[in-house]
Short mmCIF file of C-alpha atoms in Angstrom, two decimals:
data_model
loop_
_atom_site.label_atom_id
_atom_site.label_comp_id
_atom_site.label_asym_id
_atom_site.label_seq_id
_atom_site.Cartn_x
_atom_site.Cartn_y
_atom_site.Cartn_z
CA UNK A 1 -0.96 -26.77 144.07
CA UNK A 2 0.66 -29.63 145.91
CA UNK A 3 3.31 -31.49 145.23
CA UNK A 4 5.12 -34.96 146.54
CA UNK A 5 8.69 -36.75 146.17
CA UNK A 6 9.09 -40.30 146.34
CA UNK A 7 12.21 -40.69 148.08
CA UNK A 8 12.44 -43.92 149.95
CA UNK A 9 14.06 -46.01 147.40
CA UNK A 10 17.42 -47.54 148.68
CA UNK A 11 19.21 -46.43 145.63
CA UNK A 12 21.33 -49.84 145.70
CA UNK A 13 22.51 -49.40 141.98
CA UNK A 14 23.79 -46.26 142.78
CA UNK A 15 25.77 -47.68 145.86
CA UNK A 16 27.56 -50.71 144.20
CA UNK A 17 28.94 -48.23 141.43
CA UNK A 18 31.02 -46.22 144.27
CA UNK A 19 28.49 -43.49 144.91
CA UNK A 20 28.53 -42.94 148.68
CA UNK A 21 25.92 -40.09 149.01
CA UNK A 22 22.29 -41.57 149.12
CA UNK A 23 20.19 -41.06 145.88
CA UNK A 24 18.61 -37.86 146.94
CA UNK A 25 21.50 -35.70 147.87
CA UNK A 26 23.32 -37.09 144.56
CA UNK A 27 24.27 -33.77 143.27
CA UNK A 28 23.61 -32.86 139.33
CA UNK A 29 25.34 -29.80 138.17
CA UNK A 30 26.00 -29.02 142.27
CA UNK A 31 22.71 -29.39 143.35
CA UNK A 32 21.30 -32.27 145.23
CA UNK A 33 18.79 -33.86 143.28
CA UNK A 34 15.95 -33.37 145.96
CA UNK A 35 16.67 -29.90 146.38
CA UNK A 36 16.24 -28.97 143.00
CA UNK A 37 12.70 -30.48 142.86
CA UNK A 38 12.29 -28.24 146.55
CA UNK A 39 13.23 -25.22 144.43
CA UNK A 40 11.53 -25.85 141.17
CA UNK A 41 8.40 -26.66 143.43
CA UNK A 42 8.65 -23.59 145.00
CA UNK A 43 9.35 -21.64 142.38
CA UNK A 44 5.55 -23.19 140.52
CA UNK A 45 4.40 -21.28 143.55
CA UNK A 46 3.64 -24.44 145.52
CA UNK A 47 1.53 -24.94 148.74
CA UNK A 48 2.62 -28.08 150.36
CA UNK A 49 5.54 -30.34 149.57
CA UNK A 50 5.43 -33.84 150.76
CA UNK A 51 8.34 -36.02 150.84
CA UNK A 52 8.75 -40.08 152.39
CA UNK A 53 12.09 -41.15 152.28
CA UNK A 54 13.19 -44.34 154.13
CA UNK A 55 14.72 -45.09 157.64
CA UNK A 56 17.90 -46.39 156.17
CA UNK A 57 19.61 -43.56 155.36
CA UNK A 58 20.24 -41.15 158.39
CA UNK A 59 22.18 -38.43 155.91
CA UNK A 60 18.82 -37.78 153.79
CA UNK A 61 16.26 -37.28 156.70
CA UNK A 62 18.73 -34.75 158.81
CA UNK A 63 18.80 -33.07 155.70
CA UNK A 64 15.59 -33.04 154.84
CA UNK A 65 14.92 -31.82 158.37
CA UNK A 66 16.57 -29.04 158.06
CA UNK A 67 15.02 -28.14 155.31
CA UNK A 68 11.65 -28.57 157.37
CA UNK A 69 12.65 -26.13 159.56
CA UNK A 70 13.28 -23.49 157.02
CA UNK A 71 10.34 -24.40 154.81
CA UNK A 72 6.80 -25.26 156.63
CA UNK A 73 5.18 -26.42 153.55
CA UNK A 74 7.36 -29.24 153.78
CA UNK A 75 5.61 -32.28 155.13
CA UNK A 76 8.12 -35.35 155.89
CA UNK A 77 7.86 -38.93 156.48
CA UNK A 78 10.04 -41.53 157.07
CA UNK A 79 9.46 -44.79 156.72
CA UNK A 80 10.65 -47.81 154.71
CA UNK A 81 8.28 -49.39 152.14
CA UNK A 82 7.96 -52.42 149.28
CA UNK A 83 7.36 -50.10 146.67
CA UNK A 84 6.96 -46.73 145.01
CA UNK A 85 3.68 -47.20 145.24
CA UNK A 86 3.88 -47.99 148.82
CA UNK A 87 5.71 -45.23 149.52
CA UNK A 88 3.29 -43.10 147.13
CA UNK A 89 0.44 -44.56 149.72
CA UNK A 90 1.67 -43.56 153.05
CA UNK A 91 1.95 -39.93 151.36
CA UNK A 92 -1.51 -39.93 150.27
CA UNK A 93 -3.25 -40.38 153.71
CA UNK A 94 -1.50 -36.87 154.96
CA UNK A 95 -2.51 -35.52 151.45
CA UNK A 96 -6.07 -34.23 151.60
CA UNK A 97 -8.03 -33.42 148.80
CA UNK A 98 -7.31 -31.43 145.52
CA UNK A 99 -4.62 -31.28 142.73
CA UNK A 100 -1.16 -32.48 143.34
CA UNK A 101 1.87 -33.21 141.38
CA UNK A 102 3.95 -36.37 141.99
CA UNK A 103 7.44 -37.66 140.99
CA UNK A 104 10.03 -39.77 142.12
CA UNK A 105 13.69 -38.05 143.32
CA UNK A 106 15.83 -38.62 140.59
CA UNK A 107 13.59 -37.55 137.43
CA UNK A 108 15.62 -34.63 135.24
CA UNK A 109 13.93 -33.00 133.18
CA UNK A 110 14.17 -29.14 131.79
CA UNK A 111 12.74 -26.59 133.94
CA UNK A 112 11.14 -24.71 131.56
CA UNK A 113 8.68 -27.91 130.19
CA UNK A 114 7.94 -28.75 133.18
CA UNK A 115 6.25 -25.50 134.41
CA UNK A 116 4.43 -25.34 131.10
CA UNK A 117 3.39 -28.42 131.93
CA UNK A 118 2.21 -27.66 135.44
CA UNK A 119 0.30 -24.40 134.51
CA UNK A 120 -1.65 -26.97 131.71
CA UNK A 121 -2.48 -29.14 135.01
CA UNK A 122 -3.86 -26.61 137.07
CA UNK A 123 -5.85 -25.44 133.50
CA UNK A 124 -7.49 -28.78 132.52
CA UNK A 125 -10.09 -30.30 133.77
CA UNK A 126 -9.33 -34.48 133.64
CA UNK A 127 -8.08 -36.73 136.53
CA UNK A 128 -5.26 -36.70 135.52
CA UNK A 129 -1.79 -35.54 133.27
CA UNK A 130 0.92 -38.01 132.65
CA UNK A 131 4.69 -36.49 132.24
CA UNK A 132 5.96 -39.10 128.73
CA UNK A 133 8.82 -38.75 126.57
CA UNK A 134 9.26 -40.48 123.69
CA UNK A 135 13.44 -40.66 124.50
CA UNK A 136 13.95 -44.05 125.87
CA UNK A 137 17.06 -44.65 127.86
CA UNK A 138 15.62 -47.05 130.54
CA UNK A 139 15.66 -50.57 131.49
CA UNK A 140 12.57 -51.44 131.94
CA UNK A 141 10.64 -48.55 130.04
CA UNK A 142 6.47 -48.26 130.86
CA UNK A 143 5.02 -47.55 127.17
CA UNK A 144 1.98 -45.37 127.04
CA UNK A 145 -0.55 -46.24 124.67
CA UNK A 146 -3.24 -43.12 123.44
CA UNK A 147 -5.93 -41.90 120.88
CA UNK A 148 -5.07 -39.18 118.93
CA UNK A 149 -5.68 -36.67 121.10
CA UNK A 150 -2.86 -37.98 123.84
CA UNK A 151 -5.84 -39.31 126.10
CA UNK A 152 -4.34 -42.06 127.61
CA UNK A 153 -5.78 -45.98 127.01
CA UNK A 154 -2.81 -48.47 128.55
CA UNK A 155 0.14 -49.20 129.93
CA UNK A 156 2.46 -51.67 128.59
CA UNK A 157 5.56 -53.79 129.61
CA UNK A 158 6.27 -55.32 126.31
CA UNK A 159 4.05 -53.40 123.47
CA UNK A 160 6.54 -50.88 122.51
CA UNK A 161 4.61 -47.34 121.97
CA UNK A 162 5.79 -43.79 120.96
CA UNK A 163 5.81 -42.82 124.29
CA UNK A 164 7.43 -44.05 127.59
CA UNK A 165 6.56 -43.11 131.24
CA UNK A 166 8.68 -39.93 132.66
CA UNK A 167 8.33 -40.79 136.41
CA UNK A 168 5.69 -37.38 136.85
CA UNK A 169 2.39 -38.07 137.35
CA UNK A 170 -0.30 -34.91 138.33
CA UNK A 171 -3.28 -36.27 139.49
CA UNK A 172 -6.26 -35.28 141.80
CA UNK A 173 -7.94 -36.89 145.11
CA UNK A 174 -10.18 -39.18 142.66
CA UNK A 175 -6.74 -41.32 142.66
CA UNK A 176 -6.64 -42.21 146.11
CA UNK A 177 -9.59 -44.71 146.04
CA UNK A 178 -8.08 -46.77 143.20
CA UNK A 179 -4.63 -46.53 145.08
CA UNK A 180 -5.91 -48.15 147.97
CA UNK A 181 -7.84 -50.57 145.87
CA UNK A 182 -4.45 -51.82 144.55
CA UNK A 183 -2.76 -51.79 148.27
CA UNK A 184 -6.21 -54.40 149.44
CA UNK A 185 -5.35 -56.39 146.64
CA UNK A 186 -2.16 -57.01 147.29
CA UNK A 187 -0.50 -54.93 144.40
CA UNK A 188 2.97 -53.21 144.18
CA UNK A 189 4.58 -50.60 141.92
CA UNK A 190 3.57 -47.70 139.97
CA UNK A 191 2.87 -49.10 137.09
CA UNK A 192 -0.05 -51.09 138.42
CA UNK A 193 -1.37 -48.40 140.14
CA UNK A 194 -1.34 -46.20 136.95
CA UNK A 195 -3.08 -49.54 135.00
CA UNK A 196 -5.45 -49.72 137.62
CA UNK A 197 -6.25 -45.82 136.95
CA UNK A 198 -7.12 -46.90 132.94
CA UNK A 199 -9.12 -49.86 134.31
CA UNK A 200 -11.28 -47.56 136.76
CA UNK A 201 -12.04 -45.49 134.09
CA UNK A 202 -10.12 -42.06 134.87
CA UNK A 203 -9.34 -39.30 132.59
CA UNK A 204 -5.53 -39.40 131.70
CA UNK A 205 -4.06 -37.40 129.54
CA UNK A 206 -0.46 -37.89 127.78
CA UNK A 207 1.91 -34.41 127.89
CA UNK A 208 4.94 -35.35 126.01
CA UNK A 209 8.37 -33.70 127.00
CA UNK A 210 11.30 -33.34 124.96
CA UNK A 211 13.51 -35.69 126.97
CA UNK A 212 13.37 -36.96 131.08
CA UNK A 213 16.08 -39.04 132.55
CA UNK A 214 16.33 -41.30 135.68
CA UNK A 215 19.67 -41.61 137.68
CA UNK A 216 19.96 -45.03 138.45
CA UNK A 217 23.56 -45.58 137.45
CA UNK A 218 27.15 -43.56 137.89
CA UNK A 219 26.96 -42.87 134.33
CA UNK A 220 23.38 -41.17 134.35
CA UNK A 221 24.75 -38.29 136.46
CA UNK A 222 27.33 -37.65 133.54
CA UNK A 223 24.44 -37.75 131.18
CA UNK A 224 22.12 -35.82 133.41
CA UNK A 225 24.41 -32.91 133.89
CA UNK A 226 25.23 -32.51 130.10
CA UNK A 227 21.24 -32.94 129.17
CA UNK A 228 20.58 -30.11 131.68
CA UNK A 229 23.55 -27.94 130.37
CA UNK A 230 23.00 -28.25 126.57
#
């Protein structure tokens, strides 16, 4: 299976609370945050990793290059975008076809669900498996509406559901059309693009995990590192 960072975020939040390092070498428990999705990748026996970060931060692409080097399935591009889903775009023409897993740099979650939840990816037969939690520690949470079987039916800003958005999405090459659909019309962020996914008519299933957090503040690392330790 593939898999794909989103890295190109400027991590400004991070930044203006004192943390020099960019966003994806932030270490969590002594581990940069993008090489623990590397290792966890490799470890769900993965084909091809592709990562965009941006051209702002000279310290993440030498050492993502370096990581190149070692690792061949690592596909890199650099390159500055509006938006996740931007960034998720530019990633998607070097893709090709097939199953891939995607997720943004700084989701932690527990090793252990998440393999369980690739091996249920590369079992099913949908469009598509959505990573949710139902713990909600964000700022602007994405609520996930579904029937009773966890197929998915909406997205919501301000219709609070059981379940938020964990920042994980596995989907297949049927995405790609109704990505670039959204970049002709002018759209931006993820959460479009995953509406637009419900509005085309996909398959999308809901996998709930126990707990995922984002680092977006100083304090989240604190709170990562003692989620992943408990």
């Amino acid at each position: 299976m593939k898999f794909a960072i989103l890295a190109a975020g400027e991590g400004s939040r991070l930044a203006q609370e004192g943390i020099e390092l960019p966003k994806p070498l932030v270490k969590i428990n002594g581990e940069a945050m993008i090489d623990r999705l590397i290792r966890i990748f490799n470890e769900c026996k993965a084909e091809e990793i592709y990562i965009i970060t941006n051209n702002l931060t000279p310290l993440t692409q030498n050492h993502l290059r370096l990581l190149q080097e070692a690792n061949p399935k690592i596909h890199l591009i650099v390159k500055t975008t509006p938006s996740s889903m931007h960034s998720f775009y530019e990633l998607s023409k070097i893709m090709g076809s097939g199953k891939f897993c995607l997720t943004t740099v700084d989701t932690i979650f527990r090793e252990d669900e998440f393999k369980q939840y690739i091996t249920a990816w590369d079992q099913a037969e949908l469009d598509g498996i959505m990573a949710v939690t139902d713990f909600i520690d964000d700022e602007k949470p994405l609520y996930i509406s579904t029937d009773q079987e966890l197929a998915i039916t909406g997205f919501h800003d301000d219709l609070p559901q059981t379940y938020i958005s964990g920042g994980i999405y596995c989907l297949n090459e049927q995405s790609f059309p109704v990505l670039n659909k959204c970049i002709e019309e002018g759209l931006s962020r993820m959460r479009n693009f995953q509406r637009q996914l419900v509005k085309e008519g996909l398959r999308l299933q809901a996998y709930p995990f126990s707990k995922i957090l984002d680092v977006d503040h100083a304090s989240d690392i604190e709170k990562a590192e003692k989620f992943l330790s408990s």
